Amino acid sequence: MNIYDIAKLANVSPATVSRVINNRGNVKEDTANKIKKIIENTGYIPSATARNLSVGVSKNIAFIVPDIENPFFSKILHGISDRASYYNYNVFMFGSDENIEKEHRILKSLSSDMILGILVIPVSHDDMITAQYLKEFEEKGIPVVLIDRDIRNCSFHGVFSEDEDGAYQAVKCLIEEGHKDIAIITGPTTSRPGLNRLMGYQRALQEHGIPLREEYMVSGEFKLEESYHAAKKLFALNHVPTAIFTSNNLTTIGVLQFIRESGLKLVRDISLIGFDDIDYLNLLNIKVSIVDRPIYDMGYQAMDLLQNNYLKRDENRLITQRISAKTWLVKRGSEKHILFKGVNER
Amino acid sequence: MNIYDIAKLANVSPATVSRVINNRGNVKEDTANKIKKIIENTGYIPSATARNLSVGVSKNIAFIVPDIENPFFSKILHGISDRASYYNYNVFMFGSDENIEKEHRILKSLSSDMILGILVIPVSHDDMITAQYLKEFEEKGIPVVLIDRDIRNCSFHGVFSEDEDGAYQAVKCLIEEGHKDIAIITGPTTSRPGLNRLMGYQRALQEHGIPLREEYMVSGEFKLEESYHAAKKLFALNHVPTAIFTSNNLTTIGVLQFIRESGLKLVRDISLIGFDDIDYLNLLNIKVSIVDRPIYDMGYQAMDLLQNNYLKRDENRLITQRISAKTWLVKRGSEKHILFKGVNER
DNA sequence: ATGAAAGCGCTAACAA
DNA sequence: TTGTTAGCGCTTTCAT
């Protein structure tokens, strides 16, 4: 079944059928109705492939995500997917598994005529190969929108968030609660959010006259297990901090795991503010204060940005659209300071 | 840049270039190398769209999932994605949001020449419209593989799991622990897994001579909030059960939420076994016994099944391949029975 | 081993 | 309002 078959059945030309299918107008209503009926009855579905080839444009967008199973990214995907379906776009999902080579392979495999745009959460802040691929896509008129993670020295469109400020607010809150010995479990230094959250942490301390201590900044790499071990390191210090700022959701969980396993208790033994919420914790009455942000909306907005940039891809090439999502502190009690922490007594 | 440009640069015909690109052989090594070099230098990437149109086959598969944010489905997606990338397939991700109309719209929009196969976790066990769409795809030679949820009276290929047995084992375990008053929070009756888990529950009770009690079977619809209220109902009964079997991960969380909010404690006040694990609970030292299964592998296997059925889509049309993943009980203590439950004392 | 050319299903410019 | 026709970029059969 193709457009010629339909045309024959309707005694019209394929062009007319095409006009009807695409609501191009300039077709007598009778003719249009007749054609529509035939399409309905035969169950004919136009070939998207042929259409794409003919018009040189597809309705597919590619989404490249580092960790499909992280609920943070699932939420972004949800936002993207919902908005994409509004635009009648299809979403290709590619998982890079935080692996830079895999990311390159994905980008390389992206035949540019199959996709209309690219949404990507890049693995690294510093990787110039990925940046090069993305630039080439932009030059071909395929808009690129980064999500959450920026790339150094490039100015791609993107939806980010106020990482520095979020972290700053969190640490400032801890300070105002009376904490002075505040540690951070950092994200990878190859990631912009990781870097910025560290900077927010440092600025908060400095602005309040608290000296930075090397041993209070340990690396958790945004990963659960690494963060668990980072927490362990902090508790092995001579002078255990009274509060920890954790740089992402998995980091928070890693620390919580360590706390539970060690028989420690939040607030009593250690205070905590994390970056990004963890859905079920609050429901389960595990009260952890966190820096929140509109995650679903970030995906949604990214899709919108892509769409806008696609529409005006010829003009305005020089204007980069970058959105920064607000962050806000959600206090649930884990930030509280009590003067004599159990662990400091030991 | 197209295949003609490359051909011209290499002083050969487009056919030869095509042979090189697709490793078809029958090309002198010199010629092949020359062409490869030119392709390399120009950065030419063949048009997947044109290729698809020409050969009538694409490398895309569609995955339709009811709830992107549920970690259970994220794991399946991960398995699918990994295996798909092995086959050099791209995965379209569609979210039906447990909405049957949305599912129909997605299916309807799936231009059959854009996709090579369909992986779907259908919203409903009973919906014949979806079934009809899927059948039509199969008839066109586009293989369909169901995941997790079967469709009534159809025999699609699929990867399911031993829901009945898993539930049976869980409830049997509770009985052997000494529980007699065992409730179930059920999934939707329009879902096969929901139904089968209920059947497993009932069989376990019956085989052990425990009469079924209507008021001990409440509906949680596989949803968090509904399950929370279901738990509330159970605790409002004159004769509160001593144990609950929860039909999926969200159900378990809903019940845990109720338990926590009510100041109740697992085991002391109520025993619990759930279906499907919840990643972070165990890490956070919330010890809930659950029925586990190889979720990632289910996605992985589904992709393999699709691939196999694609390869032999012409022969063997009548042989349906259905895989059932094993389930196993993971005891973490929450199944334990103590004789005088606090809540029964009231 | 290589090339010529038809065809995949659709669109759009041009003609009528 | 409708039709004709030349592509879109690739594959593949059939010659050579």
XYZ file of C-alpha atoms (C1' of nucleotides) in Angstrom:
724
model
C 0.000 0.000 0.000
C 1.497 3.269 -1.060
C 0.351 6.665 -2.096
C -0.086 5.537 -5.704
C -2.457 2.766 -4.701
C -4.558 5.218 -2.765
C -4.474 7.653 -5.661
C -5.645 4.974 -8.051
C -8.495 3.919 -5.786
C -9.604 7.521 -5.511
C -9.105 8.324 -9.162
C -6.796 11.188 -8.352
C -3.080 11.829 -8.561
C -0.594 10.973 -5.827
C -0.016 14.698 -5.390
C -3.600 15.208 -4.331
C -3.400 12.362 -1.880
C -0.244 13.886 -0.498
C -2.021 17.210 -0.097
C -4.781 15.556 1.863
C -2.432 13.620 4.067
C -0.480 16.734 4.928
C -3.458 19.071 5.203
C -1.967 21.295 2.566
C -5.340 22.663 1.502
C -6.143 23.396 -2.135
C -8.234 20.275 -2.380
C -11.974 20.245 -2.961
C -13.737 19.032 0.106
C -15.443 16.203 -1.704
C -12.187 14.939 -3.069
C -10.519 15.225 0.285
C -13.299 13.313 2.010
C -13.253 10.587 -0.563
C -9.528 10.180 -0.137
C -9.741 10.249 3.636
C -12.340 7.525 3.585
C -10.212 5.329 1.398
C -7.206 5.857 3.621
C -9.316 4.967 6.622
C -10.723 1.827 5.040
C -7.498 0.502 3.704
C -5.609 1.267 6.892
C -2.924 2.873 4.804
C -0.108 4.509 6.751
C 2.257 6.805 4.867
C 5.903 5.880 4.884
C 7.694 8.190 7.263
C 10.969 7.093 5.757
C 10.027 8.141 2.257
C 8.695 11.411 3.554
C 11.876 12.074 5.463
C 13.970 11.342 2.438
C 11.867 13.543 0.262
C 11.689 16.569 2.509
C 15.110 16.018 3.980
C 13.868 16.248 7.534
C 12.825 13.710 10.095
C 10.689 13.853 13.183
C 13.173 12.065 15.378
C 15.257 13.507 18.103
C 18.120 11.808 19.867
C 18.506 11.833 23.628
C 21.839 10.702 25.016
C 21.862 9.983 28.715
C 24.697 8.788 30.933
C 22.735 6.614 33.333
C 19.268 5.408 32.447
C 18.629 3.937 35.839
C 19.281 7.092 37.824
C 15.850 8.465 38.730
C 17.123 11.975 38.077
C 17.626 11.141 34.434
C 14.405 9.168 34.243
C 12.555 12.308 35.235
C 14.316 14.333 32.582
C 13.485 11.675 30.028
C 9.866 11.846 31.100
C 9.789 15.579 30.540
C 11.445 15.242 27.168
C 9.165 12.436 26.096
C 5.994 14.269 27.036
C 6.982 17.416 25.240
C 8.285 15.537 22.233
C 5.008 13.744 21.818
C 3.295 17.122 21.824
C 5.411 18.109 18.837
C 4.860 14.697 17.260
C 8.504 13.892 17.577
C 9.887 10.486 18.359
C 12.670 10.124 20.872
C 15.655 7.868 20.368
C 17.105 6.880 23.700
C 20.825 6.199 23.882
C 22.645 5.251 27.055
C 26.283 6.243 27.327
C 26.706 4.612 30.746
C 29.024 7.473 31.771
C 31.496 6.082 29.271
C 33.105 8.611 27.013
C 34.003 6.154 24.259
C 30.469 4.882 24.205
C 29.282 8.454 23.899
C 31.541 8.970 20.911
C 30.286 5.811 19.291
C 26.707 6.941 19.722
C 27.417 10.345 18.261
C 29.270 8.777 15.368
C 26.408 6.446 14.597
C 23.913 9.277 14.484
C 23.181 9.559 10.803
C 22.285 13.197 10.524
C 19.383 12.712 8.204
C 17.657 10.475 10.700
C 17.424 13.096 13.383
C 16.185 16.587 13.686
C 18.016 17.501 16.842
C 20.074 16.229 19.720
C 19.470 16.449 23.441
C 22.467 15.343 25.401
C 23.694 15.066 28.938
C 27.383 14.791 28.130
C 29.629 12.538 30.133
C 32.389 15.048 30.471
C 32.867 18.745 30.863
C 36.219 18.610 29.126
C 35.912 16.182 26.289
C 36.619 17.925 23.036
C 35.793 14.971 20.818
C 32.191 15.033 21.894
C 32.232 18.796 21.557
C 33.550 18.457 18.020
C 30.850 16.003 17.039
C 28.191 18.264 18.447
C 29.576 21.291 16.663
C 29.493 19.435 13.386
C 25.859 18.628 13.944
C 25.096 22.251 14.627
C 26.876 23.244 11.466
C 24.681 20.877 9.516
C 21.683 22.666 10.973
C 20.918 20.053 13.582
C 20.359 21.868 16.842
C 22.042 20.585 19.957
C 20.780 21.230 23.460
C 22.781 20.227 26.506
C 20.982 19.268 29.669
C 22.294 19.619 33.199
C 25.950 19.386 32.203
C 27.773 22.033 30.257
C 30.876 21.587 28.105
C 33.909 23.755 28.661
C 34.729 26.551 26.232
C 31.719 25.854 24.101
C 28.505 27.712 23.893
C 25.877 25.186 23.087
C 22.278 25.834 23.857
C 21.326 24.268 27.117
C 19.204 23.836 30.178
C 21.287 23.853 33.291
C 20.660 24.704 36.876
C 22.050 26.982 39.462
C 24.440 24.492 40.871
C 26.741 26.976 42.485
C 23.929 28.824 44.150
C 22.163 25.649 45.253
C 25.280 24.365 46.928
C 25.965 27.780 48.404
C 22.506 27.956 49.943
C 22.848 24.483 51.386
C 26.196 25.131 52.990
C 25.159 28.565 54.152
C 22.191 26.945 55.836
C 24.502 24.516 57.612
C 26.683 27.373 58.749
C 23.724 29.300 60.045
C 22.680 26.224 61.966
C 25.972 26.553 63.754
C 28.117 24.097 61.859
C 31.749 24.974 61.335
C 33.195 21.627 60.379
C 31.453 21.025 57.124
C 32.612 18.477 54.589
C 31.634 17.985 50.989
C 31.539 14.815 48.986
C 32.258 16.087 45.522
C 31.222 14.988 42.067
C 33.723 14.309 39.308
C 35.907 17.284 38.502
C 35.280 16.509 34.842
C 31.673 17.486 35.321
C 30.497 21.052 35.368
C 27.792 20.554 37.990
C 30.298 18.736 40.149
C 32.687 21.641 39.843
C 30.096 24.324 40.424
C 28.647 22.662 43.474
C 32.127 22.499 44.928
C 32.573 26.181 44.198
C 29.310 26.988 45.934
C 30.490 25.038 48.942
C 33.782 26.880 49.014
C 32.246 30.293 48.563
C 29.846 29.739 51.427
C 32.636 28.790 53.761
C 34.852 31.631 52.676
C 32.168 34.257 52.937
C 31.619 33.164 56.493
C 35.269 33.157 57.368
C 35.574 29.435 57.662
C 38.854 28.147 56.285
C 38.759 25.392 53.683
C 40.192 22.108 54.800
C 41.601 19.757 52.222
C 40.556 16.672 54.163
C 36.945 17.827 54.218
C 36.658 17.691 50.459
C 36.502 14.078 49.372
C 35.546 12.684 46.027
C 32.397 10.654 45.536
C 32.270 10.877 41.756
C 28.452 11.124 41.815
C 28.498 7.402 42.484
C 26.940 5.450 45.287
C 29.800 3.217 46.239
C 32.472 5.888 45.940
C 30.382 8.143 48.133
C 29.986 5.407 50.700
C 33.748 5.159 50.921
C 34.100 8.921 50.963
C 31.857 9.019 54.011
C 33.928 6.318 55.610
C 37.030 8.454 55.060
C 35.403 11.453 56.668
C 34.483 9.465 59.744
C 38.001 8.151 60.028
C 39.415 11.654 60.378
C 40.775 12.839 63.683
C 38.379 15.679 63.589
C 35.144 14.310 62.148
C 32.998 16.997 60.485
C 29.631 17.772 62.013
C 27.921 18.165 58.677
C 28.233 16.896 55.142
C 27.063 18.352 51.879
C 26.515 15.645 49.272
C 26.807 16.609 45.623
C 24.076 14.498 44.066
C 21.345 11.971 44.806
C 23.539 8.874 44.622
C 26.098 10.566 46.822
C 23.426 11.192 49.419
C 22.341 7.575 49.341
C 25.913 6.352 49.660
C 26.382 8.477 52.744
C 23.072 7.409 54.231
C 24.080 3.815 53.682
C 27.299 4.350 55.568
C 25.502 6.123 58.363
C 22.981 3.334 58.780
C 25.529 0.569 58.572
C 27.680 2.220 61.182
C 24.784 2.565 63.550
C 25.044 6.306 63.370
C 22.062 8.600 63.337
C 21.346 11.673 61.267
C 21.536 14.901 63.259
C 22.623 13.131 66.423
C 25.885 12.024 64.847
C 26.073 13.909 61.614
C 24.093 16.534 59.780
C 23.458 16.403 56.080
C 22.173 18.349 53.146
C 22.144 16.770 49.731
C 21.767 17.969 46.176
C 18.684 16.584 44.403
C 15.759 14.923 46.052
C 15.275 11.195 46.368
C 11.647 10.352 45.866
C 10.941 7.711 48.416
C 13.094 8.890 51.291
C 10.692 11.483 52.512
C 7.771 9.096 52.195
C 9.654 6.568 54.242
C 10.136 9.152 56.920
C 13.826 9.477 56.320
C 14.043 13.226 56.632
C 16.933 14.503 54.588
C 17.229 18.146 53.651
C 18.058 18.652 50.018
C 18.528 21.186 47.292
C 15.663 20.662 44.910
C 15.083 21.764 41.333
C 12.451 21.277 38.617
C 13.861 18.157 37.046
C 10.943 17.105 34.866
C 10.689 20.662 33.595
C 14.339 20.700 32.648
C 13.666 17.916 30.168
C 10.496 19.585 29.018
C 12.213 22.917 28.506
C 15.120 21.328 26.718
C 12.714 19.888 24.192
C 11.147 23.315 23.752
C 14.512 24.942 23.299
C 15.389 22.396 20.671
C 12.158 23.049 18.862
C 12.665 26.807 18.911
C 16.169 26.510 17.644
C 15.114 24.133 14.976
C 12.514 26.563 13.690
C 14.971 29.403 13.402
C 18.056 27.440 12.654
C 18.956 29.630 9.715
C 18.747 33.001 11.345
C 20.206 33.751 14.717
C 22.887 31.148 14.560
C 24.952 33.322 16.792
C 22.479 33.621 19.580
C 22.824 30.893 22.113
C 19.907 30.111 24.334
C 20.848 28.947 27.748
C 18.364 28.440 30.527
C 19.243 28.077 34.151
C 16.748 26.338 36.378
C 16.316 27.688 39.866
C 17.206 25.584 42.844
C 15.705 25.799 46.294
C 16.452 24.392 49.658
C 14.030 21.929 51.230
C 14.676 21.693 54.933
C 13.550 18.497 56.566
C 15.586 18.579 59.706
C 18.800 16.820 58.780
C 20.610 20.143 58.696
C 20.117 20.721 62.409
C 23.105 21.131 64.632
C 23.296 19.820 68.142
C 26.183 20.880 70.196
C 27.656 17.623 71.296
C 27.680 15.203 68.447
C 27.947 11.622 69.582
C 30.757 10.875 67.222
C 32.861 13.689 68.500
C 32.698 12.298 71.955
C 34.537 9.151 71.081
C 27.771 14.915 0.436
C 26.224 11.803 -0.978
C 27.282 8.558 -2.471
C 27.615 10.140 -5.906
C 30.048 12.747 -4.643
C 32.191 10.050 -3.132
C 31.987 8.014 -6.313
C 33.083 10.978 -8.374
C 36.021 11.717 -6.097
C 37.107 8.101 -6.346
C 36.463 7.782 -10.052
C 34.155 4.854 -9.529
C 30.450 4.267 -9.695
C 28.080 4.746 -6.767
C 27.479 1.003 -6.828
C 31.084 0.352 -5.943
C 31.000 2.852 -3.138
C 27.884 1.174 -1.838
C 29.643 -2.182 -1.930
C 32.493 -0.802 0.125
C 30.249 0.850 2.652
C 28.325 -2.338 3.203
C 31.295 -4.699 3.035
C 29.689 -6.575 0.205
C 33.025 -7.796 -1.195
C 33.649 -8.041 -4.934
C 35.764 -4.913 -4.851
C 39.486 -4.825 -5.586
C 41.380 -4.055 -2.438
C 43.038 -1.012 -3.945
C 39.729 0.433 -5.010
C 38.187 -0.283 -1.649
C 41.035 1.393 0.210
C 40.908 4.425 -1.987
C 37.200 4.780 -1.370
C 37.560 4.213 2.362
C 40.158 6.930 2.572
C 37.974 9.409 0.757
C 35.043 8.591 3.004
C 37.269 9.070 6.015
C 38.632 12.397 4.810
C 35.360 13.905 3.773
C 33.606 12.725 6.908
C 30.828 11.417 4.742
C 28.069 9.595 6.575
C 25.606 7.578 4.493
C 21.974 8.502 4.788
C 20.234 5.947 6.940
C 16.923 7.220 5.677
C 17.760 6.582 2.056
C 19.112 3.187 2.905
C 15.981 2.310 4.823
C 13.796 3.394 1.975
C 15.817 1.458 -0.518
C 16.044 -1.811 1.360
C 12.666 -1.401 3.009
C 14.010 -2.078 6.457
C 15.144 0.141 9.294
C 17.354 -0.383 12.297
C 14.919 1.141 14.728
C 12.884 -0.585 17.336
C 10.061 0.892 19.358
C 9.767 0.431 23.095
C 6.475 1.380 24.677
C 6.531 1.663 28.441
C 3.753 2.600 30.838
C 5.791 4.494 33.428
C 9.236 5.785 32.588
C 9.962 6.862 36.113
C 9.326 3.517 37.751
C 12.776 2.034 38.418
C 11.489 -1.362 37.408
C 10.904 -0.119 33.887
C 14.136 1.862 33.829
C 15.999 -1.371 34.418
C 14.166 -3.072 31.605
C 14.951 -0.144 29.343
C 18.588 -0.428 30.292
C 18.641 -4.078 29.315
C 16.910 -3.350 26.051
C 19.167 -0.441 25.246
C 22.356 -2.368 25.894
C 21.313 -5.303 23.787
C 19.957 -3.080 21.039
C 23.232 -1.243 20.746
C 24.928 -4.603 20.331
C 22.743 -5.236 17.301
C 23.255 -1.672 16.090
C 19.626 -0.917 16.603
C 18.261 2.376 17.794
C 15.540 2.441 20.398
C 12.549 4.732 20.229
C 11.181 5.326 23.688
C 7.464 5.980 24.048
C 5.731 6.543 27.368
C 2.097 5.534 27.599
C 1.745 6.747 31.190
C -0.544 3.791 31.919
C -3.073 5.469 29.674
C -4.740 3.209 27.182
C -5.690 5.966 24.749
C -2.149 7.229 24.744
C -0.983 3.734 24.016
C -3.318 3.543 21.048
C -2.100 6.876 19.760
C 1.487 5.723 19.964
C 0.733 2.498 18.161
C -1.183 4.371 15.517
C 1.667 6.796 14.934
C 4.160 4.006 14.437
C 4.812 4.158 10.734
C 5.677 0.576 10.037
C 8.528 1.332 7.703
C 10.338 3.269 10.401
C 10.607 0.347 12.761
C 11.848 -3.159 12.631
C 10.094 -4.422 15.703
C 8.104 -3.500 18.766
C 8.798 -4.143 22.406
C 5.840 -3.274 24.552
C 4.704 -3.410 28.128
C 1.001 -3.047 27.452
C -1.197 -1.039 29.757
C -3.944 -3.562 29.874
C -4.406 -7.290 29.865
C -7.795 -6.966 28.243
C -7.558 -4.241 25.692
C -8.361 -5.601 22.287
C -7.574 -2.411 20.389
C -3.948 -2.580 21.362
C -4.004 -6.279 20.602
C -5.413 -5.552 17.168
C -2.728 -2.988 16.395
C -0.044 -5.395 17.469
C -1.474 -8.195 15.392
C -1.459 -5.986 12.348
C 2.181 -5.221 12.904
C 2.952 -8.892 13.148
C 1.092 -9.542 9.938
C 3.243 -6.971 8.214
C 6.282 -8.895 9.361
C 7.101 -6.584 12.250
C 7.732 -8.759 15.260
C 6.128 -7.851 18.555
C 7.478 -8.890 21.924
C 5.546 -8.259 25.113
C 7.424 -7.655 28.324
C 6.179 -8.410 31.818
C 2.509 -8.063 30.961
C 0.642 -10.493 28.776
C -2.505 -9.809 26.767
C -5.523 -12.040 27.138
C -6.401 -14.539 24.426
C -3.445 -13.575 22.313
C -0.240 -15.417 21.800
C 2.371 -12.789 21.237
C 5.977 -13.507 21.833
C 7.021 -12.325 25.221
C 9.215 -12.253 28.268
C 7.194 -12.642 31.420
C 7.893 -13.897 34.857
C 6.552 -16.465 37.210
C 4.203 -14.147 38.953
C 1.937 -16.805 40.328
C 4.788 -18.821 41.707
C 6.588 -15.802 43.127
C 3.512 -14.708 45.004
C 2.849 -18.276 46.089
C 6.345 -18.606 47.534
C 6.036 -15.326 49.349
C 2.717 -16.168 50.957
C 3.792 -19.721 51.698
C 6.795 -18.278 53.493
C 4.522 -16.075 55.575
C 2.360 -19.063 56.436
C 5.349 -21.108 57.439
C 6.441 -18.278 59.673
C 3.191 -18.817 61.502
C 1.001 -16.140 59.940
C -2.639 -16.978 59.407
C -4.115 -13.540 58.867
C -2.434 -12.577 55.653
C -3.665 -9.765 53.456
C -2.778 -8.869 49.897
C -2.719 -5.482 48.265
C -3.520 -6.364 44.716
C -2.546 -4.875 41.389
C -5.110 -3.895 38.788
C -7.306 -6.749 37.698
C -6.763 -5.573 34.146
C -3.130 -6.582 34.399
C -1.951 -10.121 34.013
C 0.808 -9.917 36.610
C -1.660 -8.384 39.037
C -4.057 -11.232 38.452
C -1.450 -13.960 38.655
C 0.048 -12.640 41.844
C -3.393 -12.651 43.382
C -3.843 -16.239 42.254
C -0.540 -17.213 43.816
C -1.664 -15.635 47.055
C -4.952 -17.493 46.982
C -3.416 -20.825 46.124
C -0.940 -20.577 48.978
C -3.691 -19.915 51.461
C -5.952 -22.624 50.109
C -3.244 -25.256 50.022
C -2.615 -24.569 53.664
C -6.231 -24.702 54.624
C -6.543 -21.014 55.347
C -9.865 -19.599 54.186
C -9.816 -16.565 51.921
C -11.219 -13.420 53.447
C -12.685 -10.824 51.180
C -11.601 -7.960 53.428
C -7.990 -9.090 53.263
C -7.793 -8.529 49.527
C -7.670 -4.809 48.838
C -6.796 -3.047 45.674
C -3.646 -0.958 45.339
C -3.610 -0.735 41.556
C 0.194 -0.993 41.496
C 0.184 2.631 42.579
C 1.795 4.275 45.543
C -1.065 6.360 46.816
C -3.730 3.730 46.269
C -1.587 1.262 48.143
C -1.128 3.678 50.995
C -4.894 3.872 51.339
C -5.225 0.141 50.948
C -2.922 -0.291 53.921
C -4.961 2.188 55.865
C -8.075 0.125 55.146
C -6.421 -3.026 56.374
C -5.420 -1.406 59.621
C -8.946 -0.158 60.150
C -10.340 -3.669 60.141
C -11.627 -5.230 63.311
C -9.234 -8.023 62.847
C -6.034 -6.502 61.494
C -3.923 -8.960 59.479
C -0.522 -9.896 60.846
C 1.110 -9.885 57.436
C 0.727 -8.227 54.069
C 1.822 -9.312 50.644
C 2.300 -6.309 48.332
C 1.930 -6.856 44.609
C 4.647 -4.579 43.240
C 7.385 -2.150 44.194
C 5.190 0.943 44.405
C 2.679 -0.994 46.469
C 5.403 -1.892 48.908
C 6.482 1.705 49.215
C 2.931 2.894 49.757
C 2.521 0.425 52.591
C 5.863 1.330 54.114
C 4.847 4.944 53.992
C 1.670 4.194 55.876
C 3.538 2.118 58.406
C 6.066 4.856 59.064
C 3.526 7.612 59.238
C 1.441 5.669 61.691
C 4.372 5.074 63.931
C 4.113 1.359 63.344
C 7.085 -0.906 62.977
C 7.751 -3.721 60.572
C 7.606 -7.161 62.198
C 6.590 -5.761 65.568
C 3.292 -4.472 64.203
C 3.017 -5.984 60.776
C 4.974 -8.388 58.630
C 5.521 -7.831 54.956
C 6.742 -9.436 51.787
C 6.698 -7.472 48.566
C 6.980 -8.240 44.899
C 10.029 -6.682 43.216
C 13.001 -5.208 44.964
C 13.493 -1.529 45.696
C 17.124 -0.650 45.212
C 17.877 1.697 47.998
C 15.784 0.206 50.782
C 18.198 -2.527 51.644
C 21.121 -0.106 51.521
C 19.300 2.173 53.885
C 18.877 -0.695 56.259
C 15.167 -0.961 55.727
C 14.967 -4.699 55.614
C 12.028 -5.751 53.521
C 11.694 -9.255 52.184
C 10.782 -9.364 48.550
C 10.249 -11.566 45.556
C 13.066 -10.769 43.182
C 13.584 -11.449 39.493
C 16.156 -10.669 36.778
C 14.713 -7.385 35.590
C 17.587 -6.090 33.473
C 17.802 -9.480 31.807
C 14.135 -9.407 30.953
C 14.756 -6.370 28.774
C 17.892 -7.873 27.369
C 16.163 -11.137 26.519
C 13.211 -9.349 24.996
C 15.549 -7.623 22.588
C 17.116 -10.975 21.727
C 13.735 -12.534 21.188
C 12.807 -9.709 18.879
C 15.988 -10.144 16.929
C 15.474 -13.895 16.564
C 11.942 -13.450 15.419
C 12.931 -10.785 13.023
C 15.486 -13.049 11.392
C 13.016 -15.844 10.858
C 9.922 -13.808 10.426
C 8.950 -15.660 7.277
C 9.195 -19.192 8.501
C 7.794 -20.327 11.793
C 5.120 -17.713 12.020
C 3.105 -20.154 14.034
C 5.661 -20.762 16.716
C 5.390 -18.336 19.553
C 8.364 -17.837 21.761
C 7.510 -17.059 25.313
C 10.053 -16.863 28.068
C 9.258 -16.918 31.734
C 11.808 -15.435 34.086
C 12.321 -17.168 37.397
C 11.472 -15.422 40.608
C 13.066 -16.030 43.976
C 12.377 -15.027 47.508
C 14.842 -12.750 49.276
C 14.280 -12.943 53.020
C 15.438 -9.942 54.964
C 13.478 -10.379 58.123
C 10.246 -8.537 57.476
C 8.442 -11.839 57.041
C 9.011 -12.844 60.669
C 6.063 -13.512 62.910
C 5.935 -12.600 66.541
C 3.063 -13.876 68.498
C 1.630 -10.766 69.999
C 1.603 -8.022 67.430
C 1.345 -4.634 69.008
C -1.513 -3.582 66.791
C -3.620 -6.503 67.827
C -3.307 -5.518 71.419
C -5.107 -2.281 70.986
C 35.615 -6.333 -10.440
C 32.832 -2.604 -11.966
C 28.982 0.228 -13.959
C 24.222 1.604 -15.608
C 19.884 2.234 -14.303
C 15.547 1.210 -12.144
C 13.156 1.628 -8.029
C 12.035 2.366 -2.787
C 7.417 6.021 -1.400
C 6.899 10.542 -0.943
C 6.997 15.803 -1.945
C 6.861 20.054 -4.376
C 7.686 22.960 -8.245
C 5.520 23.758 -12.259
C 1.902 23.246 -15.555
C -2.668 22.976 -16.720
C -8.291 22.501 -7.880
C -5.637 18.903 -9.844
C -1.864 16.373 -12.395
C 2.963 15.569 -14.148
C 7.322 14.758 -13.060
C 11.782 15.202 -11.229
C 14.145 14.441 -7.489
C 15.597 12.791 -2.189
C 20.222 9.031 -1.489
C 20.784 4.582 -1.517
C 20.670 -0.542 -3.122
C 20.621 -4.090 -6.337
C 19.961 -6.602 -10.523
C 21.776 -7.297 -14.697
C 25.281 -6.326 -17.932
C 29.864 -6.034 -19.097
